[in-house]
XYZ file of C-alpha atoms in Angstrom:
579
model
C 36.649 -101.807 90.515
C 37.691 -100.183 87.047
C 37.707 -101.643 83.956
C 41.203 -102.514 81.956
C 42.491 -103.273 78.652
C 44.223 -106.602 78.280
C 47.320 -105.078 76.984
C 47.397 -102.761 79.824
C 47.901 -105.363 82.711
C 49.500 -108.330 80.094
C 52.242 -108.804 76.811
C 49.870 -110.299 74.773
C 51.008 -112.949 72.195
C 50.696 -115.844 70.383
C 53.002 -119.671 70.539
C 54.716 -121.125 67.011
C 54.451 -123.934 64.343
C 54.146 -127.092 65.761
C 57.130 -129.325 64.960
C 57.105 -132.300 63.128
C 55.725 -135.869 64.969
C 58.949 -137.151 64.391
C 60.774 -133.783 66.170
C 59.236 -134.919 69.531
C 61.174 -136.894 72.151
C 60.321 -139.051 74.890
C 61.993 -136.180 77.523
C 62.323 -132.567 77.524
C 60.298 -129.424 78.107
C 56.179 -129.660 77.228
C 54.733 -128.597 74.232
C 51.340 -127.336 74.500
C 48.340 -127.623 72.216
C 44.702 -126.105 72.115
C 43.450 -129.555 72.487
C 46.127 -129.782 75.354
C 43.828 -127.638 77.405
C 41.017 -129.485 78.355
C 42.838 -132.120 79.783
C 45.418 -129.711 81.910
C 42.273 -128.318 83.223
C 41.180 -131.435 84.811
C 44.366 -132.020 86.529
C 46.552 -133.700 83.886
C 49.944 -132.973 84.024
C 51.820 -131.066 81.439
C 54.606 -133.451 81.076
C 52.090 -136.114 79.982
C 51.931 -134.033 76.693
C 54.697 -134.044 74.003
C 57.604 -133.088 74.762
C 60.252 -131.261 73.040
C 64.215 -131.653 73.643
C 66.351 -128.773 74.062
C 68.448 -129.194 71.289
C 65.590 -129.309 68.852
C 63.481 -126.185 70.466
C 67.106 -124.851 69.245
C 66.904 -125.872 66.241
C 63.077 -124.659 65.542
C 63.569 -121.307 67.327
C 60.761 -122.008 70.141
C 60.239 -119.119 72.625
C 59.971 -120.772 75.835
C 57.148 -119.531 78.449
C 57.563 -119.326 81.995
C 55.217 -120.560 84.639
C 51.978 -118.589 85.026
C 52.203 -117.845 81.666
C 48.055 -117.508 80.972
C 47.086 -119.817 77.573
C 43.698 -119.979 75.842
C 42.638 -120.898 72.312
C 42.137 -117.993 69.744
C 41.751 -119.783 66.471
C 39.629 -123.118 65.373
C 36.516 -124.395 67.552
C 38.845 -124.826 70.466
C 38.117 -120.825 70.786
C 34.914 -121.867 71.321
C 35.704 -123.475 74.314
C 36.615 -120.423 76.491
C 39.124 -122.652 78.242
C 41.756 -120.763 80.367
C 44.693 -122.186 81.527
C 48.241 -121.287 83.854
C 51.100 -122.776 83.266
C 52.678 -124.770 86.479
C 56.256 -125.243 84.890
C 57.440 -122.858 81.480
C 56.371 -124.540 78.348
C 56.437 -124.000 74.602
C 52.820 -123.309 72.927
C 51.308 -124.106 69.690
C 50.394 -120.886 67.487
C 46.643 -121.515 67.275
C 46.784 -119.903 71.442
C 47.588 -116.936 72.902
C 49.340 -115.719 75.654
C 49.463 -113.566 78.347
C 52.586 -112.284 80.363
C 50.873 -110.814 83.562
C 52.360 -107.344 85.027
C 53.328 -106.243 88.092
C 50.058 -104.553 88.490
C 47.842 -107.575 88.428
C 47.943 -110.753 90.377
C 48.137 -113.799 87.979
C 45.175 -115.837 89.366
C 43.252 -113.023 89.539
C 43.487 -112.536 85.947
C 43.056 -116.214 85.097
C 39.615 -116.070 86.918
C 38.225 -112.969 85.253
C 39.072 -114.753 81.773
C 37.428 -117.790 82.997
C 34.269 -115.714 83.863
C 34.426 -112.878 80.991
C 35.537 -115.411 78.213
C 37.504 -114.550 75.405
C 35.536 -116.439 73.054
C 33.349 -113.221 72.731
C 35.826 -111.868 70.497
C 34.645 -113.995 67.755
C 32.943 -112.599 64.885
C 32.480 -115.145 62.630
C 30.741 -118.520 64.552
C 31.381 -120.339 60.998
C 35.521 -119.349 61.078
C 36.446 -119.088 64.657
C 39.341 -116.609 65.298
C 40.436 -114.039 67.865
C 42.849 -111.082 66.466
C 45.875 -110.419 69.013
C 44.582 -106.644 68.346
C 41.195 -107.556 70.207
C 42.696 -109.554 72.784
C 45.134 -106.127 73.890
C 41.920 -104.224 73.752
C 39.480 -106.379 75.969
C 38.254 -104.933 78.568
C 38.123 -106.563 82.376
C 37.289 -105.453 85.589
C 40.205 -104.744 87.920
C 40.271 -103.517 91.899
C 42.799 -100.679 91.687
C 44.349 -102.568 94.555
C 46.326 -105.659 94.183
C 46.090 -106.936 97.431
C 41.639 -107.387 97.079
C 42.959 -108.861 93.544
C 44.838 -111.283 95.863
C 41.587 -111.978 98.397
C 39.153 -112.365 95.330
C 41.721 -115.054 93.724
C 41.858 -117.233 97.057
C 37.904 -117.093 97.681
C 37.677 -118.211 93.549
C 40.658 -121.017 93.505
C 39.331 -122.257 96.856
C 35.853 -123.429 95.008
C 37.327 -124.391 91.917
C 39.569 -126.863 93.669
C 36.724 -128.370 95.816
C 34.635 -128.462 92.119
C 37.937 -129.569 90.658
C 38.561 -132.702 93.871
C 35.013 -133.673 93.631
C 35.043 -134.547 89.661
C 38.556 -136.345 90.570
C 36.680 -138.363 93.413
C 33.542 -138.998 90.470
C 36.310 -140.338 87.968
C 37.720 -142.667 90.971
C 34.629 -144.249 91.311
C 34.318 -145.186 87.841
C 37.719 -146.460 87.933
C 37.203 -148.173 91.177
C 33.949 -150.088 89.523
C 36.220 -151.000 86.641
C 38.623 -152.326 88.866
C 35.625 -154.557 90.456
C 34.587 -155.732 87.143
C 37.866 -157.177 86.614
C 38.073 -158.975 89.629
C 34.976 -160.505 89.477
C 34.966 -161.078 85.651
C 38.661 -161.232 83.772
C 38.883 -159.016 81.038
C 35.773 -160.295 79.016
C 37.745 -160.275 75.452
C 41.052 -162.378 76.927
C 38.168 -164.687 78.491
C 41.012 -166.063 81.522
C 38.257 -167.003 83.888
C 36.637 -169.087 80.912
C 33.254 -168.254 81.457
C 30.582 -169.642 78.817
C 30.020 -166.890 76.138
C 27.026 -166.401 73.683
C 26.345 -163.851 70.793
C 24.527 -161.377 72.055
C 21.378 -161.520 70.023
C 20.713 -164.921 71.705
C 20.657 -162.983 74.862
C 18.237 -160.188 73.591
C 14.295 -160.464 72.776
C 15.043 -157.309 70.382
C 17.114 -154.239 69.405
C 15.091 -151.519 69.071
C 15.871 -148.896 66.228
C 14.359 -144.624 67.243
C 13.617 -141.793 65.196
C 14.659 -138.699 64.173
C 11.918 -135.915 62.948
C 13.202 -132.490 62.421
C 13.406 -130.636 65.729
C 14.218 -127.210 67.778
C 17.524 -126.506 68.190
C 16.878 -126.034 71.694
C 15.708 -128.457 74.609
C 12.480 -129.695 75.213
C 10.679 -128.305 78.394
C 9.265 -130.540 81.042
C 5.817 -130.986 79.559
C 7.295 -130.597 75.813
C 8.323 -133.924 73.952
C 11.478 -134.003 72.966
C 14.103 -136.642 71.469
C 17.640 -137.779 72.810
C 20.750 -136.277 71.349
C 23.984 -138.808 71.044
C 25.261 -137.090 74.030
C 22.735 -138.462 76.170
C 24.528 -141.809 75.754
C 28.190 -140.787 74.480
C 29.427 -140.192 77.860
C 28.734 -143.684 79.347
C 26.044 -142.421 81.753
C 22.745 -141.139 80.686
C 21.984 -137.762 80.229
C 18.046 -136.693 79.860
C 19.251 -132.990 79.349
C 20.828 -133.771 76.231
C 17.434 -133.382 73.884
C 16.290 -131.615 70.856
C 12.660 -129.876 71.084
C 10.130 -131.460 68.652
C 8.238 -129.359 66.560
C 4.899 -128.586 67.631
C 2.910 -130.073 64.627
C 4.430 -133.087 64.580
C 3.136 -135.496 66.456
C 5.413 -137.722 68.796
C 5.385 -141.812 68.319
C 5.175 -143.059 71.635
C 6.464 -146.793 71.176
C 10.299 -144.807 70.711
C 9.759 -143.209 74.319
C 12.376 -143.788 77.016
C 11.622 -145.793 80.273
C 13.539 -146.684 83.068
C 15.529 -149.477 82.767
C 16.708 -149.012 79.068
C 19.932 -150.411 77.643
C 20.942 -147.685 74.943
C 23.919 -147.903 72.612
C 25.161 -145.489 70.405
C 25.136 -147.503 67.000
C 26.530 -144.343 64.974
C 28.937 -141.940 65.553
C 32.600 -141.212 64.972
C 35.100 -144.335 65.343
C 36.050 -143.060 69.041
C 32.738 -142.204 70.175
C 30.600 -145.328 68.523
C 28.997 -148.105 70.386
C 29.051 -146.274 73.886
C 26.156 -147.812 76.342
C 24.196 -146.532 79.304
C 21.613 -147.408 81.673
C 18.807 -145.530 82.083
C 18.378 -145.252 85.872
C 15.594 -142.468 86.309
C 14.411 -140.227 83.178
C 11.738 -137.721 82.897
C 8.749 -138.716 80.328
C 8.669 -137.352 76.912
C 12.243 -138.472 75.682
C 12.144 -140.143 72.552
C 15.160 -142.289 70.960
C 16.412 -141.172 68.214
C 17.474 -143.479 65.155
C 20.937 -143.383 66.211
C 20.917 -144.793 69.442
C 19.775 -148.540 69.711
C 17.794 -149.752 72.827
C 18.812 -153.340 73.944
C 15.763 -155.323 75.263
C 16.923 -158.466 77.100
C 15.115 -161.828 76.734
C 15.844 -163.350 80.618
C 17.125 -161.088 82.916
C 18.109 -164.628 84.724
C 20.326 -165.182 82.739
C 22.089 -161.882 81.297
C 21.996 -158.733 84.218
C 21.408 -155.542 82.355
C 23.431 -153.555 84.766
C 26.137 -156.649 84.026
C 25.860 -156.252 80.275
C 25.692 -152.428 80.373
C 29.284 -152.225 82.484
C 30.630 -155.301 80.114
C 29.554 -153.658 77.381
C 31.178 -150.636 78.334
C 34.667 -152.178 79.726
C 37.472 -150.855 77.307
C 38.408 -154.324 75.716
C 34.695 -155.125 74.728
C 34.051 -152.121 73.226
C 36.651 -151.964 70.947
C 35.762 -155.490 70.515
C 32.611 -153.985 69.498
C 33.629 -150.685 67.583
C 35.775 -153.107 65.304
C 32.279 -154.349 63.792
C 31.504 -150.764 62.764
C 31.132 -150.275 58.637
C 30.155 -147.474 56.497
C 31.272 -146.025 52.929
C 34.670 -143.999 53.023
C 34.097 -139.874 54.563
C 31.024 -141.481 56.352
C 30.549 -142.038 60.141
C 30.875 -145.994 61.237
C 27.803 -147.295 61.743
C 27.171 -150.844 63.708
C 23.958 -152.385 61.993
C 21.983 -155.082 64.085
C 23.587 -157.830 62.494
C 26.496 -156.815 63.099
C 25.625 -156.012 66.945
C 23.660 -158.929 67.670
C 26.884 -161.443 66.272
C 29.149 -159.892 68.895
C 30.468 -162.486 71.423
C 29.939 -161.740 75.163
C 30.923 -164.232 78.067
C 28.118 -164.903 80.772
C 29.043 -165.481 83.839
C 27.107 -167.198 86.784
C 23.680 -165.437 87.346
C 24.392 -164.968 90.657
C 27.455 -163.777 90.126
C 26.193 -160.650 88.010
C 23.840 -159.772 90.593
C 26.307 -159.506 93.363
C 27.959 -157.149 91.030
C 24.933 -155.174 90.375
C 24.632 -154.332 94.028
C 27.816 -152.730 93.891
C 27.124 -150.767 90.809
C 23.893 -149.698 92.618
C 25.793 -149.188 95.631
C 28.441 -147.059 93.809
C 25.658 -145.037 92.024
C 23.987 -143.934 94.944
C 27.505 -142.059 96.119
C 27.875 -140.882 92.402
C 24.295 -139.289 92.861
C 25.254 -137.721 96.225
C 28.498 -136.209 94.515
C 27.047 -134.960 91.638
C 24.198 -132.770 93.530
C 27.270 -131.451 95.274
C 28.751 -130.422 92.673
C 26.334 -129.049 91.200
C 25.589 -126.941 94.373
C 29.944 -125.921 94.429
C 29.317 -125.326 90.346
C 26.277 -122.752 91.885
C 28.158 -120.822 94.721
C 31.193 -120.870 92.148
C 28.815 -118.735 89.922
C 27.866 -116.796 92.743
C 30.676 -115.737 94.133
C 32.104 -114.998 91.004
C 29.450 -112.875 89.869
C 29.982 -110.530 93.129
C 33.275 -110.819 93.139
C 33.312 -109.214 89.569
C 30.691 -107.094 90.343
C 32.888 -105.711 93.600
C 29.935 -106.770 96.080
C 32.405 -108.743 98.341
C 33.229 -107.685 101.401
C 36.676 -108.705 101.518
C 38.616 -106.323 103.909
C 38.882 -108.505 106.805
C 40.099 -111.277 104.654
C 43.652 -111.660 105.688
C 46.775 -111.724 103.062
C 49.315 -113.599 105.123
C 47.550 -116.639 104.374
C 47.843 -116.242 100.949
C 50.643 -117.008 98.700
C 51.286 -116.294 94.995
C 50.468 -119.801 94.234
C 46.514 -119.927 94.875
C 45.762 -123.396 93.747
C 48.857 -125.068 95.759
C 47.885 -123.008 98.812
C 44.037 -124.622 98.370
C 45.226 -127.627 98.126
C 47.345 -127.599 101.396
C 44.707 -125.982 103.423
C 41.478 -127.652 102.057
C 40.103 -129.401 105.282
C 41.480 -127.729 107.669
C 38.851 -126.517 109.997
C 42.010 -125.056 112.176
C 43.063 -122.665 109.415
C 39.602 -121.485 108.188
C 38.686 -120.781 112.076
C 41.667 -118.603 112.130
C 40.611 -116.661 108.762
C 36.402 -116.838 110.415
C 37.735 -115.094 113.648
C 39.215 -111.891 111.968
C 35.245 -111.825 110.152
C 32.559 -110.907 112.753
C 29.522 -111.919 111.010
C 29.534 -115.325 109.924
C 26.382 -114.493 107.592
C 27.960 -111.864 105.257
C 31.030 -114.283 104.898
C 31.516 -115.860 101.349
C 34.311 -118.564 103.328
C 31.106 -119.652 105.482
C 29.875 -121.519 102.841
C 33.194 -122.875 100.283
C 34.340 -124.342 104.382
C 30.604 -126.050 104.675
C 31.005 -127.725 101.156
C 34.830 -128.808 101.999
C 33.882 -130.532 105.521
C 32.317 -132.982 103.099
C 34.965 -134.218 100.756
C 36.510 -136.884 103.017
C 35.847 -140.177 101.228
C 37.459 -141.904 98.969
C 40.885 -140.943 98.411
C 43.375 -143.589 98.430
C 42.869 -147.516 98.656
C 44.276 -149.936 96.532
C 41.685 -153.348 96.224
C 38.314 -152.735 95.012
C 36.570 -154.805 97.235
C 38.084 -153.280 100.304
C 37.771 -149.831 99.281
C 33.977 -150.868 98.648
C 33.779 -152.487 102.207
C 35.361 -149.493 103.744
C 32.612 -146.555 102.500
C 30.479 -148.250 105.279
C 33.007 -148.604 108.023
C 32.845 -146.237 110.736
C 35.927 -144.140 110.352
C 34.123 -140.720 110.214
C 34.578 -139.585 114.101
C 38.446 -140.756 113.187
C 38.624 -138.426 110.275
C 37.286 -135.281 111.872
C 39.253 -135.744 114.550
C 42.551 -135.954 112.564
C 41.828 -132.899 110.628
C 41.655 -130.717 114.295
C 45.613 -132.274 114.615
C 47.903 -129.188 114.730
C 49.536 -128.792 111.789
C 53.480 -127.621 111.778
C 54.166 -123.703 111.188
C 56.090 -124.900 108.509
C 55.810 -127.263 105.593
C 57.574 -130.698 106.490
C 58.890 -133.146 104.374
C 56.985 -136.378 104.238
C 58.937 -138.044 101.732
C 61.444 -138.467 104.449
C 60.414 -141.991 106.452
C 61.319 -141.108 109.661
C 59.085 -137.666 109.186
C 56.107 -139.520 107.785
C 56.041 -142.371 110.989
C 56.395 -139.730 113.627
C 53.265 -137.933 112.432
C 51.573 -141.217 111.598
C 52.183 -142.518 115.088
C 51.630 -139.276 116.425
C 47.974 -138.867 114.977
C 47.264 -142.416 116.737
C 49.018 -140.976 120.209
C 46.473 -137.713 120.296
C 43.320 -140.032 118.703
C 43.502 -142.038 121.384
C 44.316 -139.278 124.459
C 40.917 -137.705 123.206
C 39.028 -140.891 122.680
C 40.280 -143.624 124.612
C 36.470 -144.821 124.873
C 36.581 -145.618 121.240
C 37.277 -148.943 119.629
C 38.734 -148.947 116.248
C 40.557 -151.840 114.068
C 43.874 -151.263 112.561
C 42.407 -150.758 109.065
C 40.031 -147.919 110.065
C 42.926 -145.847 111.505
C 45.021 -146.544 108.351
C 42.464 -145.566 105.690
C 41.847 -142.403 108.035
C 45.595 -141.658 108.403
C 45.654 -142.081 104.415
C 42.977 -139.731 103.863
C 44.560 -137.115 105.933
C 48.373 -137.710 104.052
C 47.162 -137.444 101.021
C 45.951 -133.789 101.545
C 49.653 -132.801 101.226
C 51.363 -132.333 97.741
C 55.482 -133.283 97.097
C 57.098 -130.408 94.732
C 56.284 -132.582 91.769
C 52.671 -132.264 92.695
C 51.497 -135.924 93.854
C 49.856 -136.508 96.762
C 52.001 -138.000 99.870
C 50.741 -141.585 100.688
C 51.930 -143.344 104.180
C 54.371 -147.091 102.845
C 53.918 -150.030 103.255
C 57.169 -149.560 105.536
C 55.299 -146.830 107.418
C 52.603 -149.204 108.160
C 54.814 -151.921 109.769
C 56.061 -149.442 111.949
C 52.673 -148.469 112.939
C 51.578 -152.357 113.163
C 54.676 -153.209 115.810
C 53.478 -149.547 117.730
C 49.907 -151.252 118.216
C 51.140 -154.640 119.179
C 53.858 -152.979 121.151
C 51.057 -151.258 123.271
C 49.060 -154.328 123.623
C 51.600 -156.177 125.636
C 52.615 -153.535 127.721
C 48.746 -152.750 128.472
C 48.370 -149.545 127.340
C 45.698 -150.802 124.535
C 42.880 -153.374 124.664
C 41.819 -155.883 122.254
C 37.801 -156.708 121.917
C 35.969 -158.879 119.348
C 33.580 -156.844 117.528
C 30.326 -159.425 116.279
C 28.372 -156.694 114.264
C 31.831 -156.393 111.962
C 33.517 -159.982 112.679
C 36.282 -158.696 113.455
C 39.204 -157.415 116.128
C 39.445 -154.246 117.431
C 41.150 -152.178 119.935
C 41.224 -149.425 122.614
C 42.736 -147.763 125.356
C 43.037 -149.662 128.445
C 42.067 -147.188 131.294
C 42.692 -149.137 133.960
């Protein structure tokens, strides 16, 4: 491992003007910004962006970068950020970034993962006036292996973790989507009002708001046994946050009535237009968190007649909260504020008690899994560090680590080999020890991303994190997988495998009973681990289903399957008939 200049291993530059709003098209070739980045990092595409036409990139004298071209901020907070991105398609790039042209002599993940761990954003001299020269960018310094090929082993052990960190904050956004989705089923959109429920201002429904306060504090967290009072973060993001606090100063002493218990309704009643009347429900908090006089706490009058976990998801649904932002006020250059008065006149439709209860349960229900994800994550987040840290450090033992598997491409090659155990058994047997293997533990974190992933109604997608398709969806991730890459957007390609993963399920476990929907949501799960050229994940059709219906029923009357009522889940199943 040696240590590198920039400029020595990348050209080094920096994008052009912006063109005008009215210079943008609704087709063409991506324009990137620095606020671009965030979002590309989290698996947005880049043609969701602006897009410029070629004719006018003419016109404007854009320079056009190719794919892997390596973009980060180096002017304005976004510098800040140390956000490092690779672009999947070329692009044209706003002048506030710079970018960087890998070599020959250094592999282009590679060098997007050592700017992700040694960020840029240490360049900056002045914290006030954010700004990286291209001069310091040439000059700063990374470390390098001499030879490209552990570059190459390094990059797949890194972009491995970062996409199981990257699929597990995808599966934590698809459960908030998914509860939205269940909200609206149950509820109509609560602003449109179609399923005419009874509605009543909401300071009928509320004993009191409660206002916080705000004495001067740290600029750093409070410890456990410190007090310490909520920052708008805690709240801004829709879920509560306890780490978001200020320390209070030692000599001033605390006033207890503002403290936060669980069970708290807060809303944000100040902030900027897009951030302003954001709600969430304190589950669990540690003690010593006061609330601060920008956040409001909600007290309800009868819980039997308004649900708090009810009024903190309608209070949060898109419609009602713009609903609710509208009734923000404050002088011109000030941030909206949304007084009591104003809060407590807002219109809210209440449903059935009974109703919101049922739909607590599935929030609760939800939660739980949300919980479970998020120590995960947290624990990928940790080895992530970890192995970066060696990695960096050249601690990793990475010669038996073989390079056949790995392609130019590291992210697409994670994402086609994620879970499966038959490719990372062939990498384990050219390791020996297990123990001094940094795959051992990225495989044990992957064998556990196998729920949700692709089902359409709410209530069934609900219904089906009980069901009992595990033992199905281990066994379809031992299927052989083809030498080469097939096709599935081609039907006949996509109903021989599906029928051909029901064919070697039920040769190895013809003592199993399973229902047609547990085999579908399990053949779905294992689909949509493959990626089309344009990046989306395959799905099986509605088509491919039919096909896979008439193979079942086709069975049943010639007596290869069996069918059997189930009691415990009401409903039919089926098996192999081994008479």
């Amino acid at each position: 491992m040696i240590e590198i200049e920039l400029g020595s291993v990348a050209e080094v530059s920096a994008g052009q003007s912006a063109p005008k709003k009215s210079e943008f098209s609704e087709s063409g070739t991506p324009f990137i910004r620095a606020g671009s980045l965030k979002g590309l990092i989290e698996g947005q595409s880049e043609s969701e962006f602006e897009l410029i036409s070629e004719e006018t990139a003419k016109i404007k004298k854009l320079k056009l970068y190719p794919k892997g071209s390596i973009l980060f901020a180096k002017s304005g907070m976004s510098a800040t950020k140390g956000r490092i991105y690779s672009l999947k398609s070329p692009a044209y790039v706003v002048s506030h970034l710079a970018i960087l042209l890998p070599k020959d002599n250094i592999d282009q993940s590679y060098l997007r993962l050592a700017l992700n761990y040694f960020s840029p954003s240490k360049l900056i001299r002045d914290p006030a006036y954010p700004s990286i020269s291209l001069k310091d960018i040439k000059k700063y310094r990374i470390p390098v292996p001499s030879n490209i090929n552990d570059q190459k082993r390094i990059a797949y052990l890194l972009c491995k973790v970062e996409s199981l960190i990257l699929r597990r904050k995808n599966q934590l956004q698809e459960l908030d989507e998914l509860l939205q989705s269940v909200f609206f089923e149950m509820f109509g959109d609560p602003v449109q009002n179609n399923k005419q429920w009874n509605k009543k201002p909401l300071g009928m429904l509320l004993s009191q708001i409660d206002s916080g306060w705000s004495p001067k504090c740290e600029s750093v967290p409070a410890n456990n046994d410190q007090w310490g009072v909520l920052k708008l973060g805690a709240v801004t993001s829709g879920v509560f946050k306890q780490d978001e606090n200020k320390a209070m100063l030692s000599n001033v002493a605390p006033k207890v009535q503002h403290e936060v218990k669980a069970g708290d309704l807060l809303f944000t009643r100040k902030n900027t237009y897009e951030l302003v009347a954001a709600t969430a429900f304190v589950h669990e908090t540690r003690s010593k968190l006061l609330l601060p006089d920008l956040i409001f706490r909600l007290v309800i009058e009868d819980e039997n007649e308004i649900n708090p976990i009810y009024l903190w998801k309608l209070l949060s649904y898109p419609s009602q909260r713009k609903k609710i932002q509208s009734l923000a006020g404050g002088a011109a250059g000030s941030m909206p504020n949304i007084s009591k008065a104003n809060l407590n006149s807002a219109l809210i439709p209440v449903p059935d008690i009974d109703l919101q209860l049922k739909f607590s349960e599935v929030v609760n229900k939800i939660e739980e899994i949300k919980n479970s994800y998020k120590v995960s994550l947290k624990d990928l987040e940790l080895l992530s560090e970890s192995l970066s840290h060696k990695a960096f450090k050249g601690e990793l033992n990475l010669r038996n680590i073989p390079l056949t598997e790995v392609f130019d491409d590291k992210e697409e090659l994670v994402e086609i080999v994620e879970d499966k155990p038959q490719f990372i058994s062939k990498i384990d047997q050219g390791l020996g020890n297990l123990s001094a293997n940094p795959l051992e533990k990225i495989d044990h974190f992957s064998k556990q991303l196998e729920q949700i992933n692709r089902i359409t109604k709410p209530f069934e997608q609900i219904d089906s994190l009980t069901r009992p398709i595990e033992q199905i969806t281990k066994r379809l991730e031992t299927i052989a997988l083809p030498k080469m890459m097939l096709d599935f957007s081609k039907d006949k390609i996509r109903q021989k495998w599906l029928i051909k993963l029901l064919k070697d399920f039920l040769t190895d476990h013809d003592t199993t009973s399973l229902s047609l929907q547990d085999f579908w949501e399990s053949a779905q799960n294992w689909i949509s681990n493959f990626t089309s050229e344009d990046g989306e994940n395959y799905c099986f059709s509605i088509e491919d289903y039919e096909v896979y219906k008439d193979f079942i029923f086709s069975e049943l009357r010639n007596g290869v399957l069996l069918q059997e009522y189930e009691e415990v889940s009401n409903g039919i199943k089926f098996k192999v008939n081994k008479k």
